Coordinates of C-alpha atoms in Angstrom, one line a residue:
X1 CA 68.4 17.6 107.1
X2 CA 67.5 18.3 103.5
X3 CA 65.2 15.8 101.9
X4 CA 66.4 14.1 98.7
X5 CA 64.4 15.2 95.7
X6 CA 62.4 12.4 94.1
X7 CA 62.8 12.5 90.4
X8 CA 60.3 11.7 87.6
X9 CA 61.9 8.3 87.1
X10 CA 61.4 7.3 90.7
X11 CA 57.8 8.5 90.7
X12 CA 57.0 6.6 87.6
X13 CA 58.5 3.4 88.9
X14 CA 56.7 3.9 92.2
X15 CA 53.4 4.5 90.4
X16 CA 53.8 1.4 88.2
X17 CA 54.9 -0.8 91.1
X18 CA 52.0 0.3 93.3
X19 CA 49.6 -0.2 90.4
X20 CA 50.9 -3.7 89.7
X21 CA 50.9 -4.5 93.4
X22 CA 47.2 -3.4 93.7
X23 CA 46.4 -5.4 90.6
X24 CA 48.1 -8.5 92.0
X25 CA 46.3 -8.1 95.3
X26 CA 42.9 -7.7 93.6
X27 CA 43.6 -10.8 91.4
X28 CA 44.7 -12.8 94.4
X29 CA 41.8 -11.9 96.6
X30 CA 39.2 -12.2 93.8
X31 CA 40.7 -15.5 92.7
X32 CA 40.7 -16.8 96.3
X33 CA 37.2 -15.6 96.9
X34 CA 36.0 -17.3 93.6
X35 CA 37.9 -20.4 94.3
X36 CA 36.5 -20.7 97.8
X37 CA 33.0 -20.3 96.5
X38 CA 33.6 -22.9 93.8
X39 CA 35.1 -25.3 96.4
X40 CA 32.1 -24.8 98.7
X41 CA 29.6 -25.4 95.9
X42 CA 31.5 -28.5 94.7
X43 CA 31.8 -29.8 98.2
X44 CA 28.1 -29.4 98.8
X45 CA 27.2 -31.0 95.5
X46 CA 29.7 -34.0 96.0
X47 CA 28.8 -34.5 99.6
X48 CA 25.1 -34.4 98.9
X49 CA 25.5 -37.0 96.1
X50 CA 27.7 -39.2 98.4
X51 CA 25.3 -39.0 101.3
X52 CA 22.4 -39.8 99.0
X53 CA 24.3 -43.0 98.0
X54 CA 25.0 -43.9 101.6
X55 CA 21.4 -43.2 102.6
X56 CA 20.2 -45.4 99.8
X57 CA 22.6 -48.2 100.9
X58 CA 21.2 -47.9 104.5
X59 CA 17.6 -48.0 103.2
X60 CA 18.4 -51.2 101.3
X61 CA 20.1 -52.6 104.5
X62 CA 17.0 -51.8 106.6
X63 CA 14.7 -53.3 104.0
X64 CA 16.8 -56.5 104.1
X65 CA 16.5 -56.6 107.9
X66 CA 12.8 -56.3 107.5
X67 CA 12.7 -59.1 105.0
X68 CA 14.8 -61.4 107.3
X69 CA 12.4 -60.7 110.1
X70 CA 9.4 -61.7 108.0
X71 CA 11.0 -64.9 106.7
X72 CA 9.6 -66.8 109.6
X73 CA 6.1 -66.0 108.4
X74 CA 6.9 -67.0 104.9
X75 CA 8.4 -70.4 105.9
X76 CA 5.3 -72.4 107.0
X77 CA 7.3 -75.3 108.4
X78 CA 9.5 -73.2 110.7
X79 CA 6.5 -71.0 111.6
X80 CA 4.8 -74.3 112.6
X81 CA 7.8 -75.5 114.6
X82 CA 8.0 -72.4 116.8
X83 CA 4.4 -73.0 117.9
X84 CA 5.2 -76.4 119.3
X85 CA 5.2 -76.2 123.1
X86 CA 7.3 -79.4 123.6
X87 CA 9.5 -79.8 120.5
X88 CA 11.9 -82.7 120.2
X89 CA 15.5 -82.3 119.1
X90 CA 14.6 -82.6 115.5
X91 CA 12.1 -79.7 115.7
X92 CA 14.7 -77.6 117.6
X93 CA 17.4 -78.4 115.1
X94 CA 15.3 -77.4 112.2
X95 CA 14.7 -74.0 113.8
X96 CA 18.4 -73.7 114.5
X97 CA 19.3 -74.4 110.8
X98 CA 16.7 -71.9 109.7
X99 CA 18.3 -69.2 111.8
X100 CA 21.8 -70.1 110.4
X101 CA 20.4 -69.7 106.9
X102 CA 19.0 -66.3 107.9
X103 CA 22.5 -65.2 109.0
X104 CA 24.0 -66.3 105.8
X105 CA 21.6 -64.0 104.0
X106 CA 23.0 -60.9 105.9
X107 CA 22.3 -57.6 104.1
X108 CA 25.6 -56.1 102.9
X109 CA 27.6 -57.0 106.0
X110 CA 27.5 -60.1 108.2
X111 CA 25.1 -60.0 111.1
X112 CA 27.0 -60.4 114.3
X113 CA 24.4 -62.8 115.8
X114 CA 20.8 -63.8 115.6
X115 CA 18.8 -64.7 118.7
X116 CA 15.4 -66.3 118.8
X117 CA 13.5 -66.4 122.2
X118 CA 10.6 -68.9 121.7
X119 CA 7.8 -68.3 124.2
X120 CA 5.9 -71.5 123.3
X121 CA 8.7 -73.9 124.1
X122 CA 10.8 -71.8 126.4
X123 CA 13.8 -72.4 124.3
X124 CA 16.4 -69.9 123.1
X125 CA 18.4 -70.1 119.9
X126 CA 21.7 -68.1 119.3
X127 CA 23.6 -68.1 116.0
X128 CA 26.8 -65.9 116.0
X129 CA 29.9 -65.6 113.9
X130 CA 32.0 -67.6 116.4
X131 CA 29.7 -70.1 118.0
X132 CA 26.0 -71.1 118.0
X133 CA 23.8 -72.8 120.6
X134 CA 20.3 -73.5 121.6
X135 CA 18.7 -74.5 124.8
X136 CA 16.5 -73.3 127.6
X137 CA 16.0 -69.6 127.3
X138 CA 17.6 -67.7 130.1
X139 CA 17.3 -64.2 128.6
X140 CA 14.1 -62.6 127.4
X141 CA 14.0 -59.5 125.2
X142 CA 12.0 -56.8 127.0
X143 CA 10.3 -54.9 124.2
X144 CA 8.2 -51.9 125.2
X145 CA 4.5 -52.8 124.9
X146 CA 4.0 -49.5 123.1
X147 CA 5.7 -51.0 120.1
X148 CA 2.9 -51.9 117.6
X149 CA 2.5 -55.6 116.7
X150 CA 4.8 -56.9 113.9
X151 CA 6.9 -53.7 114.1
X152 CA 10.6 -53.7 114.4
X153 CA 12.1 -52.1 117.5
X154 CA 15.7 -50.9 117.6
X155 CA 18.0 -50.8 120.6
X156 CA 21.6 -49.6 120.9
X157 CA 24.3 -49.0 120.8
X158 CA 25.1 -51.5 123.6
X159 CA 27.6 -54.3 124.4
X160 CA 26.9 -57.6 122.9
X161 CA 25.9 -60.6 125.1
X162 CA 25.6 -64.3 124.8
X163 CA 21.9 -64.1 125.8
X164 CA 22.6 -66.5 128.8
X165 CA 24.4 -69.2 126.8
X166 CA 27.8 -70.4 127.9
X167 CA 29.6 -69.0 124.9
X168 CA 32.7 -66.9 125.4
X169 CA 32.5 -63.7 123.3
X170 CA 34.3 -60.4 123.6
X171 CA 32.0 -57.5 124.3
X172 CA 31.4 -55.6 121.1
X173 CA 29.3 -52.5 120.4
X174 CA 26.2 -53.6 118.6
X175 CA 22.8 -52.4 117.5
X176 CA 19.9 -54.8 117.8
X177 CA 16.8 -55.0 115.7
X178 CA 14.0 -56.8 117.6
X179 CA 10.7 -58.1 116.3
X180 CA 7.9 -60.0 118.2
X181 CA 6.3 -62.8 116.3
X182 CA 2.6 -63.6 116.6
X183 CA 0.2 -66.3 115.6
X184 CA -2.0 -66.0 112.6
X185 CA -4.6 -64.1 114.5
X186 CA -1.9 -61.6 115.7
X187 CA -3.1 -62.1 119.2
X188 CA -0.7 -64.5 120.9
X189 CA 3.0 -63.7 120.9
X190 CA 5.0 -66.7 119.8
X191 CA 8.6 -65.5 120.0
X192 CA 11.0 -62.6 119.7
X193 CA 13.7 -62.5 117.1
X194 CA 16.8 -60.2 117.4
X195 CA 19.3 -59.3 114.7
X196 CA 22.5 -57.9 116.3
X197 CA 24.6 -55.8 114.0
X198 CA 28.2 -54.8 115.0
X199 CA 28.4 -51.0 115.0
X200 CA 31.9 -51.0 113.5
X201 CA 30.8 -53.3 110.6
X202 CA 27.8 -51.1 110.0
X203 CA 29.9 -48.0 110.0
X204 CA 32.4 -49.5 107.6
X205 CA 29.6 -50.6 105.4
X206 CA 28.1 -47.1 105.2
X207 CA 31.2 -44.9 105.2
X208 CA 34.0 -47.2 104.2
X209 CA 36.9 -48.6 106.1
X210 CA 38.8 -45.3 105.9
X211 CA 35.8 -43.7 107.5
X212 CA 36.2 -40.4 105.6
X213 CA 39.1 -39.0 107.6
X214 CA 38.3 -35.5 106.5
X215 CA 34.7 -35.5 107.8
X216 CA 32.8 -36.3 110.9
X217 CA 29.8 -38.6 110.6
X218 CA 27.0 -39.8 112.8
X219 CA 24.2 -42.4 112.6
X220 CA 21.4 -41.0 114.8
X221 CA 18.2 -42.7 115.7
X222 CA 15.2 -40.6 116.7
X223 CA 14.7 -38.9 119.1
X224 CA 18.5 -38.2 119.3
X225 CA 20.4 -41.4 120.1
X226 CA 23.8 -41.5 118.5
X227 CA 24.5 -45.1 117.3
X228 CA 28.0 -44.4 116.1
X229 CA 30.3 -41.5 115.3
X230 CA 34.0 -40.9 114.6
X231 CA 33.9 -37.4 116.1
X232 CA 32.9 -35.5 119.2
X233 CA 29.6 -36.2 120.9
X234 CA 26.6 -34.0 120.3
X235 CA 24.1 -32.7 122.8
X236 CA 20.4 -33.1 122.1
X237 CA 20.1 -29.4 121.5
X238 CA 22.9 -29.5 118.9
X239 CA 21.3 -32.5 117.2
X240 CA 18.0 -30.6 117.0
X241 CA 19.7 -27.5 115.6
X242 CA 21.4 -29.6 112.9
X243 CA 18.1 -31.3 111.9
X244 CA 16.2 -28.1 111.8
X245 CA 18.8 -26.2 109.7
X246 CA 19.2 -29.1 107.2
X247 CA 15.5 -29.9 106.9
X248 CA 14.9 -27.9 103.7
X249 CA 18.0 -28.3 101.6
X250 CA 19.7 -31.4 103.2
X251 CA 22.7 -29.3 104.2
X252 CA 23.4 -26.1 106.2
X253 CA 26.3 -24.0 107.7
X254 CA 26.9 -25.1 111.2
X255 CA 28.8 -23.3 114.0
X256 CA 29.3 -25.2 117.2
X257 CA 31.7 -24.6 120.1
X258 CA 34.7 -26.4 118.5
X259 CA 33.4 -26.8 114.9
X260 CA 32.6 -24.5 112.0
X261 CA 31.7 -26.0 108.7
X262 CA 28.9 -27.7 106.7
X263 CA 26.5 -30.4 107.9
X264 CA 24.7 -32.8 105.6
X265 CA 21.7 -35.0 106.6
X266 CA 20.2 -38.0 105.0
X267 CA 17.1 -39.8 106.3
X268 CA 16.4 -43.5 106.3
X269 CA 13.4 -45.4 107.8
X270 CA 12.5 -49.0 108.9
X271 CA 8.8 -49.0 109.7
X272 CA 8.5 -46.8 112.8
X273 CA 12.3 -46.5 113.2
X274 CA 13.7 -43.2 111.9
X275 CA 17.5 -42.9 111.3
X276 CA 19.6 -39.9 110.2
X277 CA 23.0 -40.1 108.5
X278 CA 24.8 -36.9 109.4
X279 CA 28.1 -36.0 107.9
X280 CA 30.0 -32.8 108.8
X281 CA 33.0 -31.3 107.1
X282 CA 34.9 -28.4 108.7
X283 CA 35.9 -25.3 106.6
X284 CA 39.5 -26.1 107.5
X285 CA 39.3 -29.4 105.8
X286 CA 37.3 -28.0 102.8
X287 CA 39.8 -25.2 102.2
X288 CA 43.0 -27.0 103.3
X289 CA 43.9 -27.8 99.7
X290 CA 42.7 -24.4 98.5
X291 CA 44.7 -22.6 101.2
X292 CA 47.8 -24.5 100.1
X293 CA 47.2 -23.6 96.5
X294 CA 46.6 -20.0 97.6
X295 CA 49.9 -20.0 99.5
X296 CA 51.7 -21.4 96.5
X297 CA 50.0 -18.8 94.3
X298 CA 51.0 -16.0 96.7
X299 CA 54.7 -17.2 96.6
X300 CA 54.5 -17.4 92.8
X301 CA 53.0 -14.0 92.5
X302 CA 55.6 -12.5 94.9
X303 CA 58.3 -14.0 92.6
X304 CA 56.4 -12.6 89.6
X305 CA 56.0 -9.3 91.4
X306 CA 59.7 -9.0 92.1
X307 CA 60.6 -10.0 88.6
X308 CA 58.1 -7.5 87.2
X309 CA 59.6 -4.8 89.5
X310 CA 63.1 -5.4 88.0
X311 CA 61.6 -5.5 84.5
X312 CA 59.7 -2.2 85.1
X313 CA 62.7 -0.6 86.6
X314 CA 64.8 -1.6 83.5
X315 CA 62.1 -0.5 81.0
X316 CA 61.4 2.8 82.8
X317 CA 65.1 3.5 82.9
X318 CA 65.4 2.9 79.2
X319 CA 62.3 5.1 78.4
X320 CA 63.2 7.9 80.9
X321 CA 66.9 8.0 80.4
X322 CA 66.6 10.2 77.3
X323 CA 64.4 12.6 79.4
X324 CA 67.1 12.6 82.1
X325 CA 69.8 13.3 79.5
X326 CA 67.6 16.1 78.0
X327 CA 67.3 17.6 81.5
X328 CA 71.1 17.5 81.8
X329 CA 71.3 19.3 78.5
X330 CA 68.7 22.0 79.6
X331 CA 70.6 22.5 82.9
X332 CA 73.9 22.9 81.0
X333 CA 72.2 25.4 78.6
X334 CA 70.8 27.3 81.6
X335 CA 74.2 27.6 83.2
X336 CA 75.9 28.5 80.0
X337 CA 73.4 31.3 79.1
X338 CA 72.3 32.7 75.7
X339 CA 75.7 34.0 74.5
X340 CA 78.1 31.1 74.8
X341 CA 81.6 31.0 73.3
X342 CA 81.2 27.3 72.7
X343 CA 77.5 26.4 72.7
X344 CA 76.3 23.1 74.2
X345 CA 75.4 20.5 71.6
X346 CA 72.4 18.2 72.1
X347 CA 74.3 15.2 70.7
X348 CA 76.8 15.5 73.5
X349 CA 74.1 14.9 76.1
X350 CA 71.2 13.0 74.5
X351 CA 71.9 9.7 72.6
X352 CA 68.4 9.0 71.2
X353 CA 67.8 8.6 67.5
X354 CA 64.2 7.3 67.4
X355 CA 61.6 9.2 65.5
X356 CA 59.0 9.4 68.3
X357 CA 57.6 11.8 70.8
X358 CA 60.8 11.8 72.9
X359 CA 63.0 12.3 69.8
X360 CA 60.8 15.2 68.7
X361 CA 60.9 16.8 72.1
X362 CA 64.7 16.6 72.2
X363 CA 65.0 18.2 68.7
X364 CA 62.4 20.9 69.5
X365 CA 64.2 21.7 72.7
X366 CA 67.5 22.2 70.9
X367 CA 65.7 24.3 68.2
X368 CA 64.1 26.4 70.9
X369 CA 67.4 27.2 72.5
X370 CA 69.0 27.9 69.1
X371 CA 66.1 30.2 68.4
X372 CA 66.5 32.0 71.7
X373 CA 70.2 32.4 71.0
X374 CA 69.5 33.8 67.6
X375 CA 66.9 36.1 69.0
X376 CA 69.3 37.3 71.7
X377 CA 72.0 37.8 69.1
X378 CA 69.6 39.7 66.8
X379 CA 68.5 41.9 69.7
X380 CA 72.1 42.7 70.5
X381 CA 72.8 43.5 66.8
X382 CA 69.6 45.7 66.7
X383 CA 70.7 47.6 69.8
X384 CA 74.2 48.0 68.4
X385 CA 72.7 49.2 65.1
X386 CA 70.6 51.8 66.9
X387 CA 73.5 53.0 68.9
X388 CA 75.6 53.3 65.8
X389 CA 72.9 55.1 63.9
X390 CA 72.3 57.4 66.8
X391 CA 76.0 58.2 67.0
X392 CA 76.3 58.9 63.3
X393 CA 73.2 61.1 63.3
X394 CA 74.5 63.1 66.2
X395 CA 77.8 63.5 64.4
X396 CA 76.2 64.5 61.1
X397 CA 73.9 67.1 62.7
X398 CA 75.1 70.4 64.1
X399 CA 72.6 71.4 66.7
X400 CA 69.6 69.9 65.0
X401 CA 67.2 71.6 67.4
X402 CA 68.7 74.9 66.3
X403 CA 68.0 74.1 62.7
X404 CA 64.5 72.9 63.4
X405 CA 63.7 76.0 65.4
X406 CA 65.3 78.2 62.7
X407 CA 63.0 76.6 60.1
X408 CA 60.0 77.3 62.2
X409 CA 61.0 80.9 62.5
X410 CA 61.5 81.3 58.7
X411 CA 58.1 79.6 58.2
X412 CA 56.5 82.2 60.5
X413 CA 58.2 85.1 58.5
X414 CA 56.8 83.6 55.2
X415 CA 53.3 83.4 56.8
X416 CA 53.6 87.0 57.9
X417 CA 54.3 88.0 54.4
X418 CA 51.4 86.0 53.1
X419 CA 53.4 83.3 51.4
X420 CA 51.4 80.3 52.5
X421 CA 53.0 77.9 50.0
X422 CA 56.4 78.6 51.4
X423 CA 55.1 78.2 54.9
X424 CA 53.6 74.8 54.0
X425 CA 56.8 73.5 52.4
X426 CA 59.0 74.7 55.3
X427 CA 56.6 73.1 57.8
X428 CA 56.7 69.8 55.9
X429 CA 60.5 69.9 55.9
X430 CA 60.6 70.5 59.6
X431 CA 58.2 67.6 60.2
X432 CA 60.5 65.3 58.2
X433 CA 63.5 66.5 60.2
X434 CA 61.6 65.9 63.5
X435 CA 60.5 62.4 62.3
X436 CA 64.0 61.3 61.2
X437 CA 65.8 62.7 64.2
X438 CA 63.5 61.4 66.9
X439 CA 65.8 58.9 68.6
X440 CA 63.3 58.0 71.3
X441 CA 61.1 56.1 68.8
X442 CA 62.8 53.2 67.0
X443 CA 59.7 51.6 65.5
X444 CA 56.6 53.2 64.1
X445 CA 53.3 51.9 62.5
X446 CA 53.7 51.2 58.8
X447 CA 51.1 54.0 58.1
X448 CA 53.6 56.6 59.5
X449 CA 56.2 55.4 57.0
X450 CA 53.7 55.8 54.1
X451 CA 53.0 59.4 55.3
X452 CA 56.7 60.1 55.5
X453 CA 57.3 59.0 51.9
X454 CA 54.3 61.1 50.8
X455 CA 55.9 64.2 52.4
X456 CA 59.3 63.3 50.9
X457 CA 57.9 63.1 47.3
X458 CA 56.0 66.4 47.8
X459 CA 59.2 68.2 48.7
X460 CA 61.1 66.6 45.9
X461 CA 58.4 67.9 43.4
X462 CA 59.1 71.4 44.8
X463 CA 62.8 70.9 44.4
X464 CA 62.7 69.7 40.8
X465 CA 59.7 71.8 39.7
X466 CA 58.3 68.6 38.4
X467 CA 55.1 66.8 39.3
X468 CA 55.9 63.1 40.1
X469 CA 52.7 61.1 40.2
X470 CA 52.6 59.2 43.6
X471 CA 50.2 56.4 44.3
X472 CA 49.9 54.4 47.6
X473 CA 47.9 51.4 48.6
X474 CA 47.9 50.3 52.2
X475 CA 45.8 47.4 53.4
X476 CA 44.0 48.4 56.6
X477 CA 45.2 45.2 58.3
X478 CA 48.8 46.2 57.7
X479 CA 48.5 49.8 58.7
X480 CA 49.3 49.2 62.4
X481 CA 52.1 46.8 62.0
X482 CA 55.2 48.1 63.7
X483 CA 58.3 48.4 61.5
X484 CA 61.8 49.9 62.0
X485 CA 61.7 53.7 61.2
X486 CA 63.1 55.0 57.9
X487 CA 62.8 51.8 55.8
X488 CA 60.7 53.2 52.9
X489 CA 62.1 56.7 52.3
X490 CA 65.5 55.2 51.1
X491 CA 63.6 53.2 48.5
X492 CA 61.9 56.3 47.2
X493 CA 65.3 58.1 47.3
X494 CA 66.8 55.5 45.0
X495 CA 64.0 56.2 42.4
X496 CA 65.3 59.9 42.3
X497 CA 69.0 59.2 42.5
X498 CA 69.3 56.2 40.2
X499 CA 66.1 56.2 38.2
X500 CA 66.1 59.9 37.4
X501 CA 62.3 60.0 37.8
X502 CA 62.6 63.8 38.3
X503 CA 63.6 64.4 34.7
X504 CA 61.2 62.0 32.9
X505 CA 57.8 63.0 31.7
X506 CA 54.8 61.2 33.1
X507 CA 56.9 59.6 35.8
X508 CA 55.3 57.9 38.8
X509 CA 56.2 56.2 42.0
X510 CA 54.0 53.4 43.3
X511 CA 54.0 52.1 46.9
X512 CA 51.8 49.3 48.4
X513 CA 51.6 47.0 51.4
X514 CA 49.4 44.0 52.2
X515 CA 49.4 40.8 54.2
X516 CA 49.4 37.6 52.3
X517 CA 50.0 34.0 53.7
X518 CA 51.2 35.5 57.0
X519 CA 53.7 37.6 55.2
X520 CA 53.9 41.4 54.9
X521 CA 54.4 42.2 51.2
X522 CA 55.8 45.8 50.5
X523 CA 56.2 46.8 46.8
X524 CA 57.8 49.9 45.4
X525 CA 57.7 50.6 41.6
X526 CA 58.8 53.5 39.4
X527 CA 59.2 54.0 35.6
X528 CA 62.5 55.8 35.7
X529 CA 65.7 54.8 33.9
X530 CA 66.1 51.1 33.3
X531 CA 68.7 49.1 35.2
X532 CA 70.7 46.5 33.2
X533 CA 69.5 42.9 33.9
X534 CA 73.1 41.8 34.8
X535 CA 73.2 44.6 37.5
X536 CA 69.8 43.5 38.9
X537 CA 71.0 39.9 39.1
X538 CA 74.2 41.0 40.9
X539 CA 72.2 43.0 43.4
X540 CA 69.7 40.2 44.0
X541 CA 72.5 37.7 44.6
X542 CA 74.2 40.2 46.9
X543 CA 71.0 40.8 48.8
X544 CA 71.0 37.2 49.8
X545 CA 74.1 38.0 51.8
X546 CA 73.9 41.7 52.9
X547 CA 77.5 41.7 54.0
X548 CA 78.6 41.1 50.4
X549 CA 80.9 43.6 48.8
X550 CA 78.5 43.8 45.9
X551 CA 76.4 46.2 48.0
X552 CA 79.2 48.7 48.4
X553 CA 77.7 51.3 46.0
X554 CA 75.4 54.1 46.9
X555 CA 72.3 52.2 46.1
X556 CA 73.7 49.1 47.7
X557 CA 74.3 50.9 51.0
X558 CA 70.7 52.1 51.2
X559 CA 69.2 48.7 50.3
X560 CA 71.7 47.0 52.7
X561 CA 70.7 49.3 55.5
X562 CA 67.0 48.7 55.0
X563 CA 67.3 44.9 54.6
X564 CA 69.7 44.6 57.6
X565 CA 67.4 46.5 59.9
X566 CA 64.3 44.5 58.8
X567 CA 66.1 41.2 59.4
X568 CA 67.2 42.3 62.8
X569 CA 63.6 43.1 63.7
X570 CA 61.7 40.4 61.8
X571 CA 64.2 37.6 61.4
X572 CA 66.6 36.3 58.8
X573 CA 63.7 35.0 56.6
X574 CA 63.0 38.6 55.4
X575 CA 63.8 38.9 51.7
X576 CA 64.3 41.8 49.2
X577 CA 64.1 41.2 45.5
X578 CA 64.6 43.6 42.5
X579 CA 63.0 43.1 39.1
X580 CA 63.1 45.3 36.0
X581 CA 59.8 47.1 35.1
X582 CA 58.5 46.7 31.6
X583 CA 58.0 50.5 31.3
X584 CA 61.5 51.2 32.7
X585 CA 62.6 51.6 36.2
X586 CA 62.8 49.0 39.0
X587 CA 60.3 47.1 41.1
X588 CA 61.4 46.3 44.6
X589 CA 59.5 43.6 46.6
X590 CA 60.0 43.1 50.4
X591 CA 58.7 39.9 51.9
X592 CA 58.6 40.1 55.7
X593 CA 57.4 37.0 57.7
X594 CA 55.0 37.7 60.5
X595 CA 54.0 35.5 63.4
X596 CA 50.5 35.3 64.7
X597 CA 51.5 36.7 68.0
X598 CA 53.1 39.7 66.4
X599 CA 50.0 40.4 64.3
X600 CA 47.6 40.0 67.3
X601 CA 49.7 42.3 69.5
X602 CA 49.6 45.1 67.0

């Protein structure tokens, strides 16, 4: 199966599409990467600030608990009442009212209940949100004796109790702050006061009622007791890992079994109680919105990519269609060849009229084909001219080799009789015959043409017994330029035939050749008979069209032959111009255009 050839247009479209696709991918990936970094940085900054606020709230809360626990010392009357071993109802009621006032001063959120266990009187006092009571103490707080005096001790989370009173309460998860009260000497314990805080109320106070649905939070008491959380439980090892990693910056990347994200830690303290607020946000929650935006951007970029592909295809088609049409024109010219009966025209294939690179390429392509056709036609004409000249020469000569050999024999006889001058002239004539009848050599260096003219004038001087002064100037750079053979001798012949230089005293013939502005300039000049100006103008006009009937005379045929052969070889830009000489005679100027390649090759 033959594979379909991929054209320039398809390759260009593919290249542009791939480039655009790679660009889109790079932009998408770099944008997503930058966005994720910005989101992480913003999340860290915002969560740190939020956790600092929550930690500050908790610090204030703990300080308020401490103030409430110390109010018994600051209220001298109540402090005195709790030291009475057998208080009456008035004494007990005053203590009861004081505890109620303490509950009304709850820090930030209502205390669930306050319990006072009076060791001196053996009475207990309970003030809660639903019911309150006091009476004989049936429940004693068992604080570890390792707790320093006047220090708060925390316990929880645990289920709430009525501390032995007949009060119906639903069991709620609470955290209790306990403090043992002493006499002024701090020796004898007087009572223990407990502040029970509902865990749910404390959680809502710190993290809000919505409880930060996108994050997991913990309140942890040293050495690792979780007071409350809205997420999964943590082992002691996991808690230690989080604390160690977040110790320096307050946050850290965390990877647990079922969690990968960022953890933030804030520390709060109430005397010897150390608490840690821990908030963890998973990467899925952090990037959920970014991933949705990324998905939307991908869909948008896909739409833009498809639209761009259609636009690129349309633009490439518009840009490359002239090239495709030009290719069709070149293919048609290739099939047609260089000698068509009805040549292909560019305008029939390419419809592009803009003055840009493509327009110039189309015009130059057509001009190149026209130049090739002209060159091919010129070569055919040159070949035909050589064949015609060869036929005429063969018809005009009767056994030229016999004549040449006969001349050589006569020259030998003259030399035998001591007539060296006759020998020289006959030898020159034989050389001219050999030069003109050598059909194997169509072009010769210009220097050979100069030598041929020199020999021709020398023989003419013998013929007319008259010394014609001959002067030649050949620029060295022009000496080796190849020209058609026998182009200068007809010009010298016109000086004898029409200028009668052979009968005029002090007559001369001047011949020169030089290169000027990439043109070969050949000039012949004589001081023979003058030519009427009207005749010169007619000849110049006729030389612009060598097929004109104005060149039908003897001189016209010679000039026509020379110009025609030069144009076949050098191109139609070759020019011949006649001007009248001030001393009589005619000046003929040949201007032959040269290409750099032709000069370099010769």
